[in-house]
Tab-separated table of C-alpha atoms in Angstrom:
chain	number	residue	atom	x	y	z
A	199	UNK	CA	233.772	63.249	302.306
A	200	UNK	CA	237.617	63.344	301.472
A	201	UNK	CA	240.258	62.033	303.523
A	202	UNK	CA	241.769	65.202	304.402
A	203	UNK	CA	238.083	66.576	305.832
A	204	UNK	CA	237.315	63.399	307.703
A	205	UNK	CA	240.524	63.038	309.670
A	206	UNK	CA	241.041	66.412	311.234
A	207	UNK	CA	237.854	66.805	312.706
A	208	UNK	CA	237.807	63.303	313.688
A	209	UNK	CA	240.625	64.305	316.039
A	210	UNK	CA	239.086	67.668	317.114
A	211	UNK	CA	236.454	65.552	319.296
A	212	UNK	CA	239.115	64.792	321.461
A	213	UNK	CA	241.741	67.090	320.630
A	214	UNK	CA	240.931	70.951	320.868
A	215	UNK	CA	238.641	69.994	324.501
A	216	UNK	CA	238.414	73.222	326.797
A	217	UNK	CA	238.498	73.496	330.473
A	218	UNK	CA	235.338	72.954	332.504
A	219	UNK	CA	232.954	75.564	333.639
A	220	UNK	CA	234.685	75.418	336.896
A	221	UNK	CA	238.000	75.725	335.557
A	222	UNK	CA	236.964	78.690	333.636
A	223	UNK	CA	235.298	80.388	336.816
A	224	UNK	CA	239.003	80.265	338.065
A	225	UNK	CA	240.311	81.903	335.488
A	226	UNK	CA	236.912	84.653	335.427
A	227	UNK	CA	238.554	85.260	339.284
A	228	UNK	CA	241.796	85.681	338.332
A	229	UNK	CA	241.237	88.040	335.162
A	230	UNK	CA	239.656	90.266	337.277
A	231	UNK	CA	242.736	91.718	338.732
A	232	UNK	CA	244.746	94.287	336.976
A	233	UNK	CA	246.201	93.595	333.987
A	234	UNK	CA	249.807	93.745	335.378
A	235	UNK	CA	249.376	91.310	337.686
A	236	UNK	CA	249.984	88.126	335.653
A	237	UNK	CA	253.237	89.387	335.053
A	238	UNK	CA	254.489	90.737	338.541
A	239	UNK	CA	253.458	86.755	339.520
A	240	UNK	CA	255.697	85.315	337.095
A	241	UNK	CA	258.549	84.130	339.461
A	242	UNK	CA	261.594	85.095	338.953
A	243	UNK	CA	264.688	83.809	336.912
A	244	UNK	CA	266.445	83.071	339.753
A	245	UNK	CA	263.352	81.184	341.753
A	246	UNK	CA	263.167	78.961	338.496
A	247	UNK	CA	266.514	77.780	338.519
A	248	UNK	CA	266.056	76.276	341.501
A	249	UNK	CA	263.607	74.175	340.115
A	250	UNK	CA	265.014	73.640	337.151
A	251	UNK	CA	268.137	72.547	338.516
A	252	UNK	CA	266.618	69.505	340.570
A	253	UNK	CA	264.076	68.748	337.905
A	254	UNK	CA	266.297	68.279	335.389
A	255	UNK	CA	268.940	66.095	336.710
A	256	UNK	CA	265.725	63.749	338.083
A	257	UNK	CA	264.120	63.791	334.000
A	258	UNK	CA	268.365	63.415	332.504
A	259	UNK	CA	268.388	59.779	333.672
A	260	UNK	CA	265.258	59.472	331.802
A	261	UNK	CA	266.680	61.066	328.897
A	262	UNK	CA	269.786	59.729	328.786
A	263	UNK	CA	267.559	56.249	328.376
A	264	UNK	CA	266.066	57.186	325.649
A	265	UNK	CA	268.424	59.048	323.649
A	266	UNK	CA	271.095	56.245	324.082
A	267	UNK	CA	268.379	54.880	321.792
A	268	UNK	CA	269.473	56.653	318.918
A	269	UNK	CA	272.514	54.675	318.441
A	270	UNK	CA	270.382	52.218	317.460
A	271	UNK	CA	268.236	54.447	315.278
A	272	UNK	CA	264.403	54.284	314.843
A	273	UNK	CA	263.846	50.802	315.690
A	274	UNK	CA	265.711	50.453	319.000
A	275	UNK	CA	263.918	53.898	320.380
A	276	UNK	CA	260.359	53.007	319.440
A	277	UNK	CA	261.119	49.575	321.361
A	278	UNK	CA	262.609	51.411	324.271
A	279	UNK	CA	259.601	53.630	324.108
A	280	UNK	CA	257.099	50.618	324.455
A	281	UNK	CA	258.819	48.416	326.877
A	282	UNK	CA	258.310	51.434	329.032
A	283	UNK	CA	255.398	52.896	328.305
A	284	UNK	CA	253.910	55.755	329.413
A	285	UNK	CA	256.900	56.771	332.405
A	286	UNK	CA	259.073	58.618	330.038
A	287	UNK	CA	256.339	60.680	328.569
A	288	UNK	CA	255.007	61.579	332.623
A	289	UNK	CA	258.862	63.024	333.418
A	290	UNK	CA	258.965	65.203	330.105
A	291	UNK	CA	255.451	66.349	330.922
A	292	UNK	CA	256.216	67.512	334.765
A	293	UNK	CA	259.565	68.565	333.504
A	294	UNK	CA	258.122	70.854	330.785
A	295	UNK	CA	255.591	72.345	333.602
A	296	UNK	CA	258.580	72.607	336.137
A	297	UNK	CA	261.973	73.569	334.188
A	298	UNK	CA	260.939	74.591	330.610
A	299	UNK	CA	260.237	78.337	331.214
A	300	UNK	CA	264.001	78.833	331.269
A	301	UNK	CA	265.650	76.384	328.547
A	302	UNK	CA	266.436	77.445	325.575
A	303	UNK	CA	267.985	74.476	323.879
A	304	UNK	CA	268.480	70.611	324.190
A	305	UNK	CA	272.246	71.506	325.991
A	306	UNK	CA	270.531	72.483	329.396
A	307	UNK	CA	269.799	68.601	329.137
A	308	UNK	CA	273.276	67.308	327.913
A	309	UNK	CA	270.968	65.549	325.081
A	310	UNK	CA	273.539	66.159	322.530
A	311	UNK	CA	276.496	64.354	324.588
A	312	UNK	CA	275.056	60.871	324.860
A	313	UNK	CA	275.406	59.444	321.304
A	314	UNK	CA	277.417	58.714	318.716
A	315	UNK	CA	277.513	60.579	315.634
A	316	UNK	CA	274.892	59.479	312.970
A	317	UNK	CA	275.455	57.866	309.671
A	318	UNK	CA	272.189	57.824	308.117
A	319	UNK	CA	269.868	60.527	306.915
A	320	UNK	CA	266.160	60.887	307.746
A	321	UNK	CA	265.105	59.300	304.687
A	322	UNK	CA	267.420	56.726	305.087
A	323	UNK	CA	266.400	56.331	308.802
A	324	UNK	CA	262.603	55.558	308.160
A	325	UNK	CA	263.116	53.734	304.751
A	326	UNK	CA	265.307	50.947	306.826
A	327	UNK	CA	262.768	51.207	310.220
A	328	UNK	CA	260.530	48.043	311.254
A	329	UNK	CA	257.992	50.352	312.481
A	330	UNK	CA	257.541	53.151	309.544
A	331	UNK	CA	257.146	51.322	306.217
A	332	UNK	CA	253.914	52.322	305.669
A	333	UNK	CA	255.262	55.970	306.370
A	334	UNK	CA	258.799	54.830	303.578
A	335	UNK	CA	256.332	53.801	300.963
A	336	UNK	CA	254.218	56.864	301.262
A	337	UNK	CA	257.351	59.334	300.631
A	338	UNK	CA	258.777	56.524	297.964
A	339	UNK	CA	255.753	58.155	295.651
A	340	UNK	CA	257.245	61.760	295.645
A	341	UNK	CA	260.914	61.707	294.288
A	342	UNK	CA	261.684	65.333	294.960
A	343	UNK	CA	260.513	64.343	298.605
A	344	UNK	CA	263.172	61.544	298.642
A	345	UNK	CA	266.128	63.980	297.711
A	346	UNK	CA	264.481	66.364	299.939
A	347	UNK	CA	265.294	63.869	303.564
A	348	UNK	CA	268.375	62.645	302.156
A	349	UNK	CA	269.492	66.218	301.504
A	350	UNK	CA	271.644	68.620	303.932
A	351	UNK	CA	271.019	72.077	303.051
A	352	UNK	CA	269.127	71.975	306.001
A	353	UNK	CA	268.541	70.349	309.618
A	354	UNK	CA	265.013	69.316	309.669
A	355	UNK	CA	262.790	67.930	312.192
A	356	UNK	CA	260.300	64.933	311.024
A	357	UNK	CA	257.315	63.984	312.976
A	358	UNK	CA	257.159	60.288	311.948
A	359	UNK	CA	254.112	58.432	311.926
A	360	UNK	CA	254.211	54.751	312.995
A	361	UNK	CA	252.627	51.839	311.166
A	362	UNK	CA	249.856	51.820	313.977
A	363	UNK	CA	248.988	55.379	312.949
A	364	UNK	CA	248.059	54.638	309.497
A	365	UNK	CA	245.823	51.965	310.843
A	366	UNK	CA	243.254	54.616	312.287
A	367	UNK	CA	242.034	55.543	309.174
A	368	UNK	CA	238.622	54.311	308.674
A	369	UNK	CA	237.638	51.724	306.528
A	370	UNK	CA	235.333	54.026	304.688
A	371	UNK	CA	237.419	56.841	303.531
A	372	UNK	CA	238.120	57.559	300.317
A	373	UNK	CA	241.805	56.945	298.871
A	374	UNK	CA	243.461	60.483	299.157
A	375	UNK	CA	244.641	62.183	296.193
A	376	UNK	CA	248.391	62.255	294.887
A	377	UNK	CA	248.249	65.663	295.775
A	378	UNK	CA	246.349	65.619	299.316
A	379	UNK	CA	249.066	63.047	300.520
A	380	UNK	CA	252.459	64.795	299.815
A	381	UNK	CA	250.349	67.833	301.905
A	382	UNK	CA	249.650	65.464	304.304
A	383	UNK	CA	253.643	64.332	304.584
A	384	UNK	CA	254.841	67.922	304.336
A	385	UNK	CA	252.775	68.989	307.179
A	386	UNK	CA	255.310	66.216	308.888
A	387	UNK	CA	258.195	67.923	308.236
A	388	UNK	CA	259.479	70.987	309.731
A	389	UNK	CA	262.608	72.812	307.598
A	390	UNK	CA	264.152	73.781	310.868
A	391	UNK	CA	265.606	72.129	313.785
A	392	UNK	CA	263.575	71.210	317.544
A	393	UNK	CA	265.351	68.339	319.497
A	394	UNK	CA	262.908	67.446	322.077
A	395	UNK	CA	264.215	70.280	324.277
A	396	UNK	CA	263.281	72.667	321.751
A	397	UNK	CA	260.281	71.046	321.721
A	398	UNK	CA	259.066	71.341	325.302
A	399	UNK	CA	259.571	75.444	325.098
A	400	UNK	CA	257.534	75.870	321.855
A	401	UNK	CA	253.726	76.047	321.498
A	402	UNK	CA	254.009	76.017	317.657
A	403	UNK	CA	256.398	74.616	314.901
A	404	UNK	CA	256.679	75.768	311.378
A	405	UNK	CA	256.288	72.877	308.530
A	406	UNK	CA	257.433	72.985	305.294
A	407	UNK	CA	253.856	73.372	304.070
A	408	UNK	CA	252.865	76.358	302.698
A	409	UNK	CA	249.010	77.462	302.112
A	410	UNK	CA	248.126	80.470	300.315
A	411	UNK	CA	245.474	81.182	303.195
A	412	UNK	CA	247.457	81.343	306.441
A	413	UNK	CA	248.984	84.475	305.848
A	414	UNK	CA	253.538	85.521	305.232
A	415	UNK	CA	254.596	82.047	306.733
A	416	UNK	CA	253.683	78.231	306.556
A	417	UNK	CA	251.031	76.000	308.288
A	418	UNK	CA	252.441	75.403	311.485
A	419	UNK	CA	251.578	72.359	314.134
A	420	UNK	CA	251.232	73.107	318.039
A	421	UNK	CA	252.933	71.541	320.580
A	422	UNK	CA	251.055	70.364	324.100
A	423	UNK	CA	251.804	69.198	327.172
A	424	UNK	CA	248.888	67.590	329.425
A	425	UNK	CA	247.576	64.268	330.193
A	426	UNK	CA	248.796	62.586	327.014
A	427	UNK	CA	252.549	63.507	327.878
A	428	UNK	CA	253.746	65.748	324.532
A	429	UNK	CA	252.071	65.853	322.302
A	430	UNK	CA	251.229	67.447	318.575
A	431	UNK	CA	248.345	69.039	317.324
A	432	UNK	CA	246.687	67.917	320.756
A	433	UNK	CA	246.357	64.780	319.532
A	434	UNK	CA	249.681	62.749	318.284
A	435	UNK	CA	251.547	61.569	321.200
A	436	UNK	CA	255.290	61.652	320.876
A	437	UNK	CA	256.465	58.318	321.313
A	438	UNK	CA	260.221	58.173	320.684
A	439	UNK	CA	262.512	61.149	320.606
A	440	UNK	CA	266.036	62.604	319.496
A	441	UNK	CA	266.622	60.094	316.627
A	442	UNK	CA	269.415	62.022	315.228
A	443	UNK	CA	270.275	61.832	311.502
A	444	UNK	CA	272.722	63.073	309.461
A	445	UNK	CA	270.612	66.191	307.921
A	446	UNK	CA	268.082	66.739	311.431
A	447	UNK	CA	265.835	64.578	313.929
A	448	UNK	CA	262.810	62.218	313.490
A	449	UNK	CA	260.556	62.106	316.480
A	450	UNK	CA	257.685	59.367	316.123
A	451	UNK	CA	254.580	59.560	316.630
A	452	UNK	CA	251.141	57.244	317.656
A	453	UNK	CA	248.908	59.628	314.714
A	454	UNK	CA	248.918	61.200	311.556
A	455	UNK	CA	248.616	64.629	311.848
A	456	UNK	CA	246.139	66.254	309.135
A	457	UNK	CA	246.408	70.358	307.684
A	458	UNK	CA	243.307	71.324	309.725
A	459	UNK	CA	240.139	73.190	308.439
A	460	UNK	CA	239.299	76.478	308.507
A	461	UNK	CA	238.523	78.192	311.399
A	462	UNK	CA	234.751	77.635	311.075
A	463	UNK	CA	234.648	74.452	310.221
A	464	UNK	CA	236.565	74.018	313.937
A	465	UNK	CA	233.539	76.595	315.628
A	466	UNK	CA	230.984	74.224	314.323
A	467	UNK	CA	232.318	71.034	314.828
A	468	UNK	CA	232.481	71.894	318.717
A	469	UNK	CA	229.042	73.173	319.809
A	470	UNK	CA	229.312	72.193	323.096
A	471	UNK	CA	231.933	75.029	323.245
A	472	UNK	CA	230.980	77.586	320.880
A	473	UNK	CA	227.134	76.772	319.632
A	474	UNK	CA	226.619	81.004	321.043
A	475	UNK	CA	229.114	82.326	319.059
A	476	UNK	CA	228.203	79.999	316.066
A	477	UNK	CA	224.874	81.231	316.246
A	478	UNK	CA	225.845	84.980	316.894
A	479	UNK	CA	228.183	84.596	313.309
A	480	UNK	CA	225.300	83.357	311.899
A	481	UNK	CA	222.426	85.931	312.430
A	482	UNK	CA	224.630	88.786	311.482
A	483	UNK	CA	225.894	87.201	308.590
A	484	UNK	CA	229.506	87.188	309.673
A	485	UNK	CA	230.013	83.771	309.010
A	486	UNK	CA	230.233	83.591	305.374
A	487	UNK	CA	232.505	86.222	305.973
A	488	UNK	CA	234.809	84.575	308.272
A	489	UNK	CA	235.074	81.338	305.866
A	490	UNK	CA	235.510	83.495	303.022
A	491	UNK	CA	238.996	83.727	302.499
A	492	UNK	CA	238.995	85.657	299.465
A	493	UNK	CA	238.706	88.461	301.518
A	494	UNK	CA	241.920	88.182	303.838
A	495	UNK	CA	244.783	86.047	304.267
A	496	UNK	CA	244.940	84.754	307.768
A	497	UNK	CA	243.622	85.781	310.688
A	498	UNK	CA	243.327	85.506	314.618
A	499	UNK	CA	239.739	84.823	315.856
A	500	UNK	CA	239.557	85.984	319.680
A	501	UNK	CA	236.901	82.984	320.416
A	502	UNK	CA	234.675	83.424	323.297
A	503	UNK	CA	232.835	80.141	324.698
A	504	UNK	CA	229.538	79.187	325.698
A	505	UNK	CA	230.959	79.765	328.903
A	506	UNK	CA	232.307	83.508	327.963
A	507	UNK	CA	228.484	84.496	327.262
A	508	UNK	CA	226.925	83.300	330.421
A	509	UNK	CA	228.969	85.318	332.104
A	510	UNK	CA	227.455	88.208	330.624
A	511	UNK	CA	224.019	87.449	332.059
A	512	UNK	CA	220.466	86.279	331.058
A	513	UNK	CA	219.434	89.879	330.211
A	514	UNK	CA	222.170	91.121	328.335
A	515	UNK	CA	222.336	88.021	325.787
A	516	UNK	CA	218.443	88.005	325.734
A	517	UNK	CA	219.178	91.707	324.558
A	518	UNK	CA	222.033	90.796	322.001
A	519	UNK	CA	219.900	87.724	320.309
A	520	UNK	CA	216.908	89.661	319.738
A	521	UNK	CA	215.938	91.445	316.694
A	522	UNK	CA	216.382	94.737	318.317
A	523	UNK	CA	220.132	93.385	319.735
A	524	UNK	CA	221.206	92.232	316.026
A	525	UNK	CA	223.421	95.484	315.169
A	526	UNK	CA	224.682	95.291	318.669
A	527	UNK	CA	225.986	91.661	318.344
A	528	UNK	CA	227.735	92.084	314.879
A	529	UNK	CA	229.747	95.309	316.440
A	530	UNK	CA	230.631	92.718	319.379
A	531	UNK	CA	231.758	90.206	317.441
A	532	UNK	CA	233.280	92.004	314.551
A	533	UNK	CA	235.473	92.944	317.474
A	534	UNK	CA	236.849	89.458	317.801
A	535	UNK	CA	237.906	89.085	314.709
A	536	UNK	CA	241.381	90.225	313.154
A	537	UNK	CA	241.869	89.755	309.256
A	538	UNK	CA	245.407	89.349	307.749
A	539	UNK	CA	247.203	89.043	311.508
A	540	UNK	CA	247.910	85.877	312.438
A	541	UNK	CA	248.996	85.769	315.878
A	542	UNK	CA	250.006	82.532	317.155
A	543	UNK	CA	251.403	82.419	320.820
A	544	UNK	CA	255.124	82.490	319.681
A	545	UNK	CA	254.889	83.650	316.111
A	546	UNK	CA	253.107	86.415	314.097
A	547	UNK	CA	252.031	86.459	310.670
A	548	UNK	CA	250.800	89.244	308.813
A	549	UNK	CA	250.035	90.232	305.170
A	550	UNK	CA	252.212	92.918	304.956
A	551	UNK	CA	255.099	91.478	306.086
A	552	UNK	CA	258.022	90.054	303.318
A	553	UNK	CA	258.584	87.238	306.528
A	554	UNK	CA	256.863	86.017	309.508
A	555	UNK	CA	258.420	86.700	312.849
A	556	UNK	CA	258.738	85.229	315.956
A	557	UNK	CA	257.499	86.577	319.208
A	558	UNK	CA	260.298	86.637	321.554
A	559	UNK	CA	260.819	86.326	324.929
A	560	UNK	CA	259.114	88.397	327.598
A	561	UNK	CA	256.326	90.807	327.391
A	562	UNK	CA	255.782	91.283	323.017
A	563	UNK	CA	252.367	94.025	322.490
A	564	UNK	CA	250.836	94.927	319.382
A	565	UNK	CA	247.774	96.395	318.380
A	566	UNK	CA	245.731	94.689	316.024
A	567	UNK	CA	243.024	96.208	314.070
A	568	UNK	CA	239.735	94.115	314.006
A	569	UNK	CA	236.797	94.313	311.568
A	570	UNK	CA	235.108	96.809	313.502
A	571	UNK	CA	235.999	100.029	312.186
A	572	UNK	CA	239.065	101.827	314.123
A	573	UNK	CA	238.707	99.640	316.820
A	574	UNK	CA	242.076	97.573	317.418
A	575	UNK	CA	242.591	94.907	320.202
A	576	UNK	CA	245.475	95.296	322.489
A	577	UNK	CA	247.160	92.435	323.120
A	578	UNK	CA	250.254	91.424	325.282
A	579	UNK	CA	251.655	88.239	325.361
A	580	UNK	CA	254.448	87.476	328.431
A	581	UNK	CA	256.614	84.568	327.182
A	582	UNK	CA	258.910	82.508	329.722
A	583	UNK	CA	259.859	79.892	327.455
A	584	UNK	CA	256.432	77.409	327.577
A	585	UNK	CA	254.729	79.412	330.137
A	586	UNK	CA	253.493	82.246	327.896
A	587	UNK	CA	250.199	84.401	328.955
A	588	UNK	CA	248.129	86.251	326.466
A	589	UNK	CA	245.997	88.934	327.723
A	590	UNK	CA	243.598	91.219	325.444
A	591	UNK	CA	242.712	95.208	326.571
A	592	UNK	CA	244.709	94.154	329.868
A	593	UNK	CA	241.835	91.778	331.410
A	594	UNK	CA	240.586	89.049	329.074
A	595	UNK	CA	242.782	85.947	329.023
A	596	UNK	CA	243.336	83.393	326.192
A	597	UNK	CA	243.161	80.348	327.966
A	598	UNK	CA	243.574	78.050	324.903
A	599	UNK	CA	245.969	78.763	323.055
A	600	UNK	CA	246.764	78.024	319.286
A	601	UNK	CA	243.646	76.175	317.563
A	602	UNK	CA	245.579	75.790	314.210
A	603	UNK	CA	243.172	76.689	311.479
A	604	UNK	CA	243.638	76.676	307.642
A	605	UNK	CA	242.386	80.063	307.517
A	606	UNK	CA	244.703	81.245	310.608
A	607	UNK	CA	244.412	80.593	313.942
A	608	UNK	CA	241.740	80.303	317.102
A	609	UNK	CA	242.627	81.647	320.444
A	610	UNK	CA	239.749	80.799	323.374
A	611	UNK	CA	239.086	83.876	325.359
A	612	UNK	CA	237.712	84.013	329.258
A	613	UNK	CA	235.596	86.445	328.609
A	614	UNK	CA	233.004	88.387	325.719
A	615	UNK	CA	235.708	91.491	324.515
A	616	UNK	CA	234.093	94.568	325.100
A	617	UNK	CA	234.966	97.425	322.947
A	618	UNK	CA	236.442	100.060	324.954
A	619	UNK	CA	234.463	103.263	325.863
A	620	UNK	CA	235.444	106.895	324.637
A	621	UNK	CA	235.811	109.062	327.551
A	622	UNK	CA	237.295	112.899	326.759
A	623	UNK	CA	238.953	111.604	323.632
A	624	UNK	CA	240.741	108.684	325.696
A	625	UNK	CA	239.356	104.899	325.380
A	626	UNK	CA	238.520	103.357	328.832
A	627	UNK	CA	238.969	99.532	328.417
A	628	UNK	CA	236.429	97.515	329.992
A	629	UNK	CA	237.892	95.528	332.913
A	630	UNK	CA	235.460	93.320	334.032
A	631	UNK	CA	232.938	95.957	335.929
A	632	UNK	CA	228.764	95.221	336.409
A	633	UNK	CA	227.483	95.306	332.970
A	634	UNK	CA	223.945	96.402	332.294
A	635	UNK	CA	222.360	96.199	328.812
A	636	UNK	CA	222.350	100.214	329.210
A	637	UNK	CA	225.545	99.919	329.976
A	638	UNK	CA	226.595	97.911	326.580
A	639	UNK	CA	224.470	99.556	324.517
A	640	UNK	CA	226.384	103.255	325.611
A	641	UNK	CA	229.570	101.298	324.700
A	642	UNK	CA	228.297	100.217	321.635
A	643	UNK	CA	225.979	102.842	320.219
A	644	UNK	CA	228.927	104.682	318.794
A	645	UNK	CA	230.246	102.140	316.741
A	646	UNK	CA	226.866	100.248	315.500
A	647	UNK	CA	226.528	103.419	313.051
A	648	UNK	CA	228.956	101.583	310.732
A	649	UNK	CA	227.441	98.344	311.169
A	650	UNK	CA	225.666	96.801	308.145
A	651	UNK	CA	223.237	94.118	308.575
């Protein structure tokens, strides 16, 4: 198996994990109020403030630490960063809980007061670094990626991989190809600027590589906060921040991070959390059609856990998996899935479009047309900076958000999406009411006419 296969789901065993059962029953509770009231409970500017005033001048001592690092580039913050482990990365992760909703750049901070101007470019930066020659003699094999990080057309943002990282790869793996690394290093590099208070309000950052299967925009990396501290792709903890250069920033980090597969290769690798809907894509033949990207370019796959079809009962999914239930189930899920609309949780690609776009702040709805025929999704995401909440026909709730795919992206639903039900020529959304297998199959019945098995 290549490199390139190996790695990414490697890190999916321990990167894309989902909430338990009981953390999903919370959410079950809460998505079964009305679908404004997510957004009435965001607190208000003002109440934020407050908090963001007193949590940020407790995290700017810890800042100030570490970005007085960067006058002694690379080297001097990756020491800084070890010598004090894991206490820097604890205040940016209860300061991006507490304060990020309302930041919208590194100056809320003062990061951009507390160093001296740089002299050195990015290239430059981790050609001379201790800690990233492994990383220096990678990009040394691409010229045109050399003049790239040395250039200033642009300010970019590098992700840099320490030596350390390069020393996970196993043993056995093949040697990548020429043309699988410089992918690899591109999906590093971001053509626009995020200091680490940038950072802390994005979910997802653009890189500069660009896949022909993703949709009007480039492979992008997500950004999380959680036990780890920050963290990219889930996975790569962000060890040392702000090291300014001349043309952008280099962050570092303790992994590589790898393009990621397609978006079934993710729903199969992860059974424990979506064997039902694996199986569901499989007996109506929707999964070769998922995977086949000939057919669309990108796409947003509404993912409902093992979790999401308990709570629709013994009877009902005895009803769905039977030979009887097939047509049923391929309506149901063919309303999960949304071809050539990507929508991330703070960007949206589609195939149409001559540029992506980016989602902006507060409440951003569309309507997005899934494969079952004239049957769109309505979706509306509230975004506060990093606390953004995505809910679909004004009940479900994504409560993972941004499983970057190949093919597009993944967002983990609370709950099975029901197809609303046509009521004197208005649709009546279902919002979480007793569901009977009559009661599903009424729903249904209209729209399994255009179903193919």
């Amino acid at each position: 198996m290549k490199l390139t296969n190996i790695l990414p789901l490697a890190a999916l065993s321990t990167a894309f994990v989902l909430p338990e059962q009981q953390l999903f029953s919370e959410l079950a509770v809460e998505s079964h109020r009305t679908a404004d009231s997510a957004f009435h409970k965001l607190p208000s500017k003002d109440q934020v403030l407050d908090k963001i005033e007193h949590s940020v001048e407790k995290l700017g001592n810890e800042f100030d630490k570490v970005v007085k690092c960067s006058k002694h580039a690379l080297d001097s913050a990756i020491d800084y960063a070890a010598e004090t482990g894991n206490h820097v990365s604890n205040k940016v992760q209860k300061a991006g809980f507490e304060a990020s909703s309302w930041m919208d750049s590194t100056s809320h901070l003062g990061l951009n007061d507390h160093h001296d101007k740089p002299n050195q470019t990015i290239y430059q930066l981790i050609s001379t670094s201790k800690y990233t020659t492994k990383l220096a003699a990678a990009i040394d094999e691409y010229p045109d990626l050399v003049v790239l990080l040395n250039g200033t057309i642009a300010n970019y943002t590098f992700f840099a991989p320490i030596d350390s990282a390069f020393e996970k790869i196993p043993d056995e793996a093949p040697k990548p190809s020429k043309e699988q690394l410089k992918k690899v290093l591109l999906y590093h590099l971001s053509p626009e600027f995020y200091p680490a208070g940038k950072v802390l309000v994005t979910h997802t950052v653009p890189t500069a590589l660009t896949v022909d299967t993703v949709g009007i925009g480039p492979q992008r990396v997500s950004t999380n906060i959680g036990l780890k501290g920050l963290t990219v792709n889930f996975y790569a903890r962000i060890i040392a921040i702000d090291i300014f250069g001349t043309n952008g920033v280099i962050h570092g980090i303790d992994s590589l991070l790898i393009p990621p597969p397609n978006v079934v290769d993710i729903i199969q690798f992860l059974p424990g959390e979506f064997s039902t809907v694996e199986l569901g894509l499989t007996k109506t033949g929707l999964l070769p059609v998922l995977n086949d990207t000939s057919t669309h370019i990108g796409g947003t796959f509404f993912a409902p856990s093992n979790f999401a079809f308990q709570k629709l009962g013994p009877k009902i999914n005895g009803f769905l998996f039977s030979s009887y239930g097939q047509k049923y189930l391929k309506a149901l899920l063919e309303y999960h899935v949304v071809a050539n609309q990507t929508l991330y949780s703070d960007a949206y690609y589609a195939a149409e479009l001559v540029d992506n776009q980016d989602i902006p702040k507060g409440v951003f709805h569309i309507d997005l047309p899934t494969l079952l025929k004239d049957k769109s999704l309505n979706v509306n995401v509230a975004r506060y900076g990093r606390l953004i909440v995505i809910r679909i026909n004004g009940f479900s709730q994504v409560t993972i958000e941004d499983g970057i795919a190949a093919d597009g992206v993944i967002q983990v639903v609370s709950d099975v999406l029901i197809p609303p039900k046509r009521i004197d020529r208005m649709d009546q959304h279902y919002h979480g009411e007793e569901l009977t297998v009559e009661n599903l199959k009424e729903r249904l019945e209209p729209l399994v006419e255009n179903v193919e098995l």
